[in-house]
Amino acid sequence: QSALTQPPSASGSPGQSVTISCTGTSSDVGGYNYVSWYQQHPGKAPKLMIYEVSKRPSGVPDRFSGSKSGNTASLTVSGLQAEDEADYYCSSYAGSNIDVVFGGGTKLTVL
Amino acid sequence: QVQLVESGGGLVKPGGSLRLSCAASGFTFSDYYMSWIRQAPGKGLEWVSYISSSSSYTNYADSVKGRFTISRDNAKNSLYLQMNSLRAEDTAVYYCARFTISYYYMDVWGKGTTVTVSS
């Protein structure tokens, strides 16, 4: 059982927008602005897509955006493209003892 | 370019030991915290451990505490994970990643090395 809760799946058609949620508690997501998102294609290493809730690393398309409200963080992918089909994981700082927790992952399907 | 390459994975019997290595290049290794993250077959990501840039501070997930030891050699640009008393549930792909401690994210990942614990 993962510390952060994500829906197992999400889908959208090319060009549409899709939002993936990541629900935690006031001890992790709600307590700090240290939420990050990772994209993982099958058989590949994870790739950082969003950090500090809403910041994008260089090279990540601006179609990817992040936000947070209370104990729930969200990743929105706008203008869906075929190459966006992948697993997405959220992560958050969870205090000095636990440090880093991940969500269980969401499989995004581009229809 | 910035790169991390893991090695040392393999098949080991329950109770056995294994040492993973991660070779870093393309950045000043000694300036960064580093971490290990694992992914069991068909499962999600699990943070395992991290180490400070000077090795003065380490932390571990409860699931590996007392069995795994993270270390680094800045002169060799290398990160290590010594895994003892291995269990079937330690079977996973192990990734090393560059870890930004200020904001708790991993911005560079290796391709991973597979550890299988089975009799």
PDB file of N, CA, C and O in Angstrom, chain A residues 34-36 38 40 43-48 51-52 89 91-93 96-104, chain B residues 37 39 43-47 50 57 59-60 62 65 95 99 101-107 109-112:
ATOM      1  N   TYR A  34       6.723  20.260  -1.645  1.00  0.00           N
ATOM      2  CA  TYR A  34       7.789  19.416  -2.186  1.00  0.00           C
ATOM      3  C   TYR A  34       7.204  18.223  -2.935  1.00  0.00           C
ATOM      4  O   TYR A  34       7.635  17.089  -2.767  1.00  0.00           O
ATOM      5  N   VAL A  35       6.217  18.491  -3.778  1.00  0.00           N
ATOM      6  CA  VAL A  35       5.615  17.444  -4.591  1.00  0.00           C
ATOM      7  C   VAL A  35       6.304  17.417  -5.952  1.00  0.00           C
ATOM      8  O   VAL A  35       6.524  18.462  -6.566  1.00  0.00           O
ATOM      9  N   SER A  36       6.653  16.228  -6.387  1.00  0.00           N
ATOM     10  CA  SER A  36       7.242  16.057  -7.713  1.00  0.00           C
ATOM     11  C   SER A  36       6.492  14.962  -8.470  1.00  0.00           C
ATOM     12  O   SER A  36       5.801  14.137  -7.868  1.00  0.00           O
ATOM     13  N   TYR A  38       6.836  12.120 -11.873  1.00  0.00           N
ATOM     14  CA  TYR A  38       7.751  11.387 -12.729  1.00  0.00           C
ATOM     15  C   TYR A  38       6.967  10.629 -13.786  1.00  0.00           C
ATOM     16  O   TYR A  38       5.906  10.059 -13.497  1.00  0.00           O
ATOM     17  N   GLN A  40       7.210   7.502 -16.555  1.00  0.00           N
ATOM     18  CA  GLN A  40       7.977   6.290 -16.825  1.00  0.00           C
ATOM     19  C   GLN A  40       7.349   5.508 -17.971  1.00  0.00           C
ATOM     20  O   GLN A  40       6.238   5.015 -17.859  1.00  0.00           O
ATOM     21  N   GLY A  43       9.716  -0.244 -19.370  1.00  0.00           N
ATOM     22  CA  GLY A  43      11.101  -0.676 -19.465  1.00  0.00           C
ATOM     23  C   GLY A  43      12.133   0.426 -19.357  1.00  0.00           C
ATOM     24  O   GLY A  43      13.332   0.171 -19.539  1.00  0.00           O
ATOM     25  N   LYS A  44      11.692   1.635 -19.084  1.00  0.00           N
ATOM     26  CA  LYS A  44      12.604   2.785 -19.010  1.00  0.00           C
ATOM     27  C   LYS A  44      12.696   3.317 -17.593  1.00  0.00           C
ATOM     28  O   LYS A  44      11.896   2.994 -16.728  1.00  0.00           O
ATOM     29  N   ALA A  45      13.695   4.165 -17.373  1.00  0.00           N
ATOM     30  CA  ALA A  45      13.844   4.809 -16.080  1.00  0.00           C
ATOM     31  C   ALA A  45      12.842   5.963 -15.944  1.00  0.00           C
ATOM     32  O   ALA A  45      12.423   6.548 -16.942  1.00  0.00           O
ATOM     33  N   PRO A  46      12.447   6.274 -14.725  1.00  0.00           N
ATOM     34  CA  PRO A  46      11.582   7.438 -14.513  1.00  0.00           C
ATOM     35  C   PRO A  46      12.273   8.731 -14.962  1.00  0.00           C
ATOM     36  O   PRO A  46      13.502   8.816 -14.953  1.00  0.00           O
ATOM     37  N   LYS A  47      11.447   9.713 -15.331  1.00  0.00           N
ATOM     38  CA  LYS A  47      11.934  11.026 -15.757  1.00  0.00           C
ATOM     39  C   LYS A  47      11.191  12.090 -14.968  1.00  0.00           C
ATOM     40  O   LYS A  47       9.962  12.059 -14.870  1.00  0.00           O
ATOM     41  N   LEU A  48      11.920  13.025 -14.405  1.00  0.00           N
ATOM     42  CA  LEU A  48      11.311  14.123 -13.653  1.00  0.00           C
ATOM     43  C   LEU A  48      10.537  15.037 -14.587  1.00  0.00           C
ATOM     44  O   LEU A  48      11.100  15.544 -15.565  1.00  0.00           O
ATOM     45  N   TYR A  51       8.562  19.509 -10.370  1.00  0.00           N
ATOM     46  CA  TYR A  51       9.104  19.528  -9.008  1.00  0.00           C
ATOM     47  C   TYR A  51       8.571  20.763  -8.284  1.00  0.00           C
ATOM     48  O   TYR A  51       8.083  21.709  -8.920  1.00  0.00           O
ATOM     49  N   GLU A  52       8.673  20.752  -6.987  1.00  0.00           N
ATOM     50  CA  GLU A  52       8.122  21.845  -6.163  1.00  0.00           C
ATOM     51  C   GLU A  52       6.703  22.206  -6.599  1.00  0.00           C
ATOM     52  O   GLU A  52       6.383  23.378  -6.804  1.00  0.00           O
ATOM     53  N   TYR A  89       4.061   8.901 -11.671  1.00  0.00           N
ATOM     54  CA  TYR A  89       4.166   8.742 -10.225  1.00  0.00           C
ATOM     55  C   TYR A  89       4.330  10.102  -9.563  1.00  0.00           C
ATOM     56  O   TYR A  89       5.128  10.924 -10.018  1.00  0.00           O
ATOM     57  N   SER A  91       5.345  12.120  -5.930  1.00  0.00           N
ATOM     58  CA  SER A  91       6.220  11.921  -4.786  1.00  0.00           C
ATOM     59  C   SER A  91       6.154  13.161  -3.906  1.00  0.00           C
ATOM     60  O   SER A  91       5.905  14.268  -4.398  1.00  0.00           O
ATOM     61  N   SER A  92       6.374  12.970  -2.620  1.00  0.00           N
ATOM     62  CA  SER A  92       6.345  14.100  -1.701  1.00  0.00           C
ATOM     63  C   SER A  92       7.307  13.879  -0.543  1.00  0.00           C
ATOM     64  O   SER A  92       7.603  12.741  -0.167  1.00  0.00           O
ATOM     65  N   TYR A  93       7.795  14.961  -0.003  1.00  0.00           N
ATOM     66  CA  TYR A  93       8.520  14.908   1.258  1.00  0.00           C
ATOM     67  C   TYR A  93       7.500  14.582   2.351  1.00  0.00           C
ATOM     68  O   TYR A  93       6.349  15.047   2.298  1.00  0.00           O
ATOM     69  N   SER A  96      11.119  14.232   8.414  1.00  0.00           N
ATOM     70  CA  SER A  96      12.518  13.824   8.531  1.00  0.00           C
ATOM     71  C   SER A  96      12.708  12.331   8.740  1.00  0.00           C
ATOM     72  O   SER A  96      13.764  11.796   8.425  1.00  0.00           O
ATOM     73  N   ASN A  97      11.735  11.634   9.275  1.00  0.00           N
ATOM     74  CA  ASN A  97      11.894  10.197   9.479  1.00  0.00           C
ATOM     75  C   ASN A  97      11.656   9.399   8.207  1.00  0.00           C
ATOM     76  O   ASN A  97      12.412   8.494   7.874  1.00  0.00           O
ATOM     77  N   ILE A  98      10.602   9.728   7.511  1.00  0.00           N
ATOM     78  CA  ILE A  98      10.204   8.977   6.318  1.00  0.00           C
ATOM     79  C   ILE A  98      10.858   9.539   5.073  1.00  0.00           C
ATOM     80  O   ILE A  98      11.194   8.809   4.155  1.00  0.00           O
ATOM     81  N   ASP A  99      11.017  10.822   5.032  1.00  0.00           N
ATOM     82  CA  ASP A  99      11.639  11.568   3.943  1.00  0.00           C
ATOM     83  C   ASP A  99      10.845  11.571   2.655  1.00  0.00           C
ATOM     84  O   ASP A  99      10.175  12.529   2.350  1.00  0.00           O
ATOM     85  N   VAL A 100      10.946  10.514   1.839  1.00  0.00           N
ATOM     86  CA  VAL A 100      10.337  10.525   0.508  1.00  0.00           C
ATOM     87  C   VAL A 100       9.301   9.415   0.391  1.00  0.00           C
ATOM     88  O   VAL A 100       9.583   8.262   0.699  1.00  0.00           O
ATOM     89  N   VAL A 101       8.089   9.782  -0.067  1.00  0.00           N
ATOM     90  CA  VAL A 101       7.052   8.787  -0.322  1.00  0.00           C
ATOM     91  C   VAL A 101       6.570   8.954  -1.756  1.00  0.00           C
ATOM     92  O   VAL A 101       6.560  10.066  -2.298  1.00  0.00           O
ATOM     93  N   PHE A 102       6.167   7.834  -2.349  1.00  0.00           N
ATOM     94  CA  PHE A 102       5.648   7.821  -3.713  1.00  0.00           C
ATOM     95  C   PHE A 102       4.181   7.411  -3.720  1.00  0.00           C
ATOM     96  O   PHE A 102       3.705   6.746  -2.795  1.00  0.00           O
ATOM     97  N   GLY A 103       3.504   7.807  -4.777  1.00  0.00           N
ATOM     98  CA  GLY A 103       2.192   7.273  -5.049  1.00  0.00           C
ATOM     99  C   GLY A 103       2.315   5.938  -5.760  1.00  0.00           C
ATOM    100  O   GLY A 103       3.408   5.551  -6.194  1.00  0.00           O
ATOM    101  N   GLY A 104       1.183   5.249  -5.890  1.00  0.00           N
ATOM    102  CA  GLY A 104       1.205   3.932  -6.505  1.00  0.00           C
ATOM    103  C   GLY A 104       1.316   3.949  -8.022  1.00  0.00           C
ATOM    104  O   GLY A 104       1.539   2.914  -8.645  1.00  0.00           O
TER     105      GLY A 104
ATOM    106  N   ILE B  37      16.434   4.146  -5.422  1.00  0.00           N
ATOM    107  CA  ILE B  37      14.998   3.911  -5.485  1.00  0.00           C
ATOM    108  C   ILE B  37      14.817   2.561  -6.155  1.00  0.00           C
ATOM    109  O   ILE B  37      15.561   2.205  -7.063  1.00  0.00           O
ATOM    110  N   GLN B  39      12.030  -0.653  -7.712  1.00  0.00           N
ATOM    111  CA  GLN B  39      10.715  -0.916  -8.295  1.00  0.00           C
ATOM    112  C   GLN B  39      10.566  -2.422  -8.451  1.00  0.00           C
ATOM    113  O   GLN B  39      11.223  -3.032  -9.301  1.00  0.00           O
ATOM    114  N   LYS B  43       5.241  -3.244 -10.040  1.00  0.00           N
ATOM    115  CA  LYS B  43       4.823  -2.386  -8.930  1.00  0.00           C
ATOM    116  C   LYS B  43       5.326  -0.961  -9.113  1.00  0.00           C
ATOM    117  O   LYS B  43       5.981  -0.634 -10.105  1.00  0.00           O
ATOM    118  N   GLY B  44       5.023  -0.118  -8.126  1.00  0.00           N
ATOM    119  CA  GLY B  44       5.433   1.277  -8.180  1.00  0.00           C
ATOM    120  C   GLY B  44       6.817   1.507  -7.610  1.00  0.00           C
ATOM    121  O   GLY B  44       7.532   0.585  -7.234  1.00  0.00           O
ATOM    122  N   LEU B  45       7.181   2.782  -7.560  1.00  0.00           N
ATOM    123  CA  LEU B  45       8.496   3.178  -7.069  1.00  0.00           C
ATOM    124  C   LEU B  45       8.519   3.208  -5.545  1.00  0.00           C
ATOM    125  O   LEU B  45       7.537   3.555  -4.902  1.00  0.00           O
ATOM    126  N   GLU B  46       9.660   2.844  -4.989  1.00  0.00           N
ATOM    127  CA  GLU B  46       9.853   2.873  -3.536  1.00  0.00           C
ATOM    128  C   GLU B  46      11.223   3.480  -3.242  1.00  0.00           C
ATOM    129  O   GLU B  46      12.249   2.962  -3.676  1.00  0.00           O
ATOM    130  N   TRP B  47      11.229   4.573  -2.514  1.00  0.00           N
ATOM    131  CA  TRP B  47      12.496   5.171  -2.098  1.00  0.00           C
ATOM    132  C   TRP B  47      13.185   4.224  -1.105  1.00  0.00           C
ATOM    133  O   TRP B  47      12.548   3.674  -0.213  1.00  0.00           O
ATOM    134  N   TYR B  50      19.126   7.551   0.930  1.00  0.00           N
ATOM    135  CA  TYR B  50      19.923   8.615   0.326  1.00  0.00           C
ATOM    136  C   TYR B  50      21.127   8.921   1.211  1.00  0.00           C
ATOM    137  O   TYR B  50      21.173   8.536   2.382  1.00  0.00           O
ATOM    138  N   TYR B  57      25.667  12.198   6.213  1.00  0.00           N
ATOM    139  CA  TYR B  57      24.287  11.904   6.580  1.00  0.00           C
ATOM    140  C   TYR B  57      23.693  10.879   5.636  1.00  0.00           C
ATOM    141  O   TYR B  57      23.831  10.979   4.419  1.00  0.00           O
ATOM    142  N   ASN B  59      20.048   8.143   5.232  1.00  0.00           N
ATOM    143  CA  ASN B  59      18.737   7.770   5.733  1.00  0.00           C
ATOM    144  C   ASN B  59      18.211   6.596   4.924  1.00  0.00           C
ATOM    145  O   ASN B  59      18.599   6.431   3.748  1.00  0.00           O
ATOM    146  N   TYR B  60      17.346   5.791   5.549  1.00  0.00           N
ATOM    147  CA  TYR B  60      16.872   4.574   4.931  1.00  0.00           C
ATOM    148  C   TYR B  60      15.376   4.406   5.123  1.00  0.00           C
ATOM    149  O   TYR B  60      14.806   4.823   6.135  1.00  0.00           O
ATOM    150  N   ASP B  62      12.225   2.196   6.170  1.00  0.00           N
ATOM    151  CA  ASP B  62      12.100   1.211   7.250  1.00  0.00           C
ATOM    152  C   ASP B  62      12.271  -0.213   6.731  1.00  0.00           C
ATOM    153  O   ASP B  62      12.789  -1.077   7.442  1.00  0.00           O
ATOM    154  N   LYS B  65      16.123  -0.775   6.593  1.00  0.00           N
ATOM    155  CA  LYS B  65      16.969  -0.286   7.678  1.00  0.00           C
ATOM    156  C   LYS B  65      17.598  -1.455   8.424  1.00  0.00           C
ATOM    157  O   LYS B  65      16.924  -2.433   8.764  1.00  0.00           O
ATOM    158  N   TYR B  95      17.316   1.666  -9.000  1.00  0.00           N
ATOM    159  CA  TYR B  95      17.777   2.852  -9.707  1.00  0.00           C
ATOM    160  C   TYR B  95      18.600   3.732  -8.765  1.00  0.00           C
ATOM    161  O   TYR B  95      18.229   3.919  -7.605  1.00  0.00           O
ATOM    162  N   PHE B  99      19.825  13.466  -6.190  1.00  0.00           N
ATOM    163  CA  PHE B  99      18.763  13.869  -5.275  1.00  0.00           C
ATOM    164  C   PHE B  99      18.979  15.308  -4.827  1.00  0.00           C
ATOM    165  O   PHE B  99      20.024  15.629  -4.272  1.00  0.00           O
ATOM    166  N   ILE B 101      18.200  17.665  -2.238  1.00  0.00           N
ATOM    167  CA  ILE B 101      17.697  17.579  -0.873  1.00  0.00           C
ATOM    168  C   ILE B 101      16.851  18.792  -0.500  1.00  0.00           C
ATOM    169  O   ILE B 101      15.941  18.713   0.316  1.00  0.00           O
ATOM    170  N   SER B 102      17.144  19.939  -1.125  1.00  0.00           N
ATOM    171  CA  SER B 102      16.415  21.163  -0.760  1.00  0.00           C
ATOM    172  C   SER B 102      14.927  21.038  -1.035  1.00  0.00           C
ATOM    173  O   SER B 102      14.108  21.584  -0.299  1.00  0.00           O
ATOM    174  N   TYR B 103      14.597  20.347  -2.100  1.00  0.00           N
ATOM    175  CA  TYR B 103      13.199  20.266  -2.508  1.00  0.00           C
ATOM    176  C   TYR B 103      12.735  18.827  -2.741  1.00  0.00           C
ATOM    177  O   TYR B 103      11.657  18.603  -3.267  1.00  0.00           O
ATOM    178  N   TYR B 104      13.553  17.877  -2.357  1.00  0.00           N
ATOM    179  CA  TYR B 104      13.183  16.455  -2.321  1.00  0.00           C
ATOM    180  C   TYR B 104      12.687  15.921  -3.661  1.00  0.00           C
ATOM    181  O   TYR B 104      11.588  15.362  -3.758  1.00  0.00           O
ATOM    182  N   TYR B 105      13.505  16.096  -4.684  1.00  0.00           N
ATOM    183  CA  TYR B 105      13.181  15.460  -5.952  1.00  0.00           C
ATOM    184  C   TYR B 105      14.437  14.854  -6.571  1.00  0.00           C
ATOM    185  O   TYR B 105      15.550  15.231  -6.227  1.00  0.00           O
ATOM    186  N   MET B 106      14.230  13.875  -7.473  1.00  0.00           N
ATOM    187  CA  MET B 106      15.326  13.197  -8.163  1.00  0.00           C
ATOM    188  C   MET B 106      15.316  13.631  -9.611  1.00  0.00           C
ATOM    189  O   MET B 106      14.350  13.340 -10.339  1.00  0.00           O
ATOM    190  N   ASP B 107      16.343  14.333 -10.062  1.00  0.00           N
ATOM    191  CA  ASP B 107      16.303  14.922 -11.395  1.00  0.00           C
ATOM    192  C   ASP B 107      17.117  14.164 -12.441  1.00  0.00           C
ATOM    193  O   ASP B 107      16.977  14.423 -13.626  1.00  0.00           O
ATOM    194  N   TRP B 109      18.288  10.084 -13.373  1.00  0.00           N
ATOM    195  CA  TRP B 109      18.124   8.680 -13.022  1.00  0.00           C
ATOM    196  C   TRP B 109      19.002   7.807 -13.911  1.00  0.00           C
ATOM    197  O   TRP B 109      19.185   8.087 -15.081  1.00  0.00           O
ATOM    198  N   GLY B 110      19.500   6.722 -13.342  1.00  0.00           N
ATOM    199  CA  GLY B 110      20.142   5.709 -14.154  1.00  0.00           C
ATOM    200  C   GLY B 110      19.101   4.791 -14.764  1.00  0.00           C
ATOM    201  O   GLY B 110      17.902   4.938 -14.510  1.00  0.00           O
ATOM    202  N   LYS B 111      19.557   3.838 -15.563  1.00  0.00           N
ATOM    203  CA  LYS B 111      18.634   2.918 -16.227  1.00  0.00           C
ATOM    204  C   LYS B 111      18.252   1.747 -15.349  1.00  0.00           C
ATOM    205  O   LYS B 111      17.335   0.998 -15.673  1.00  0.00           O
ATOM    206  N   GLY B 112      18.967   1.568 -14.247  1.00  0.00           N
ATOM    207  CA  GLY B 112      18.605   0.541 -13.279  1.00  0.00           C
ATOM    208  C   GLY B 112      19.375  -0.753 -13.442  1.00  0.00           C
ATOM    209  O   GLY B 112      19.924  -1.047 -14.510  1.00  0.00           O
TER     210      GLY B 112
END
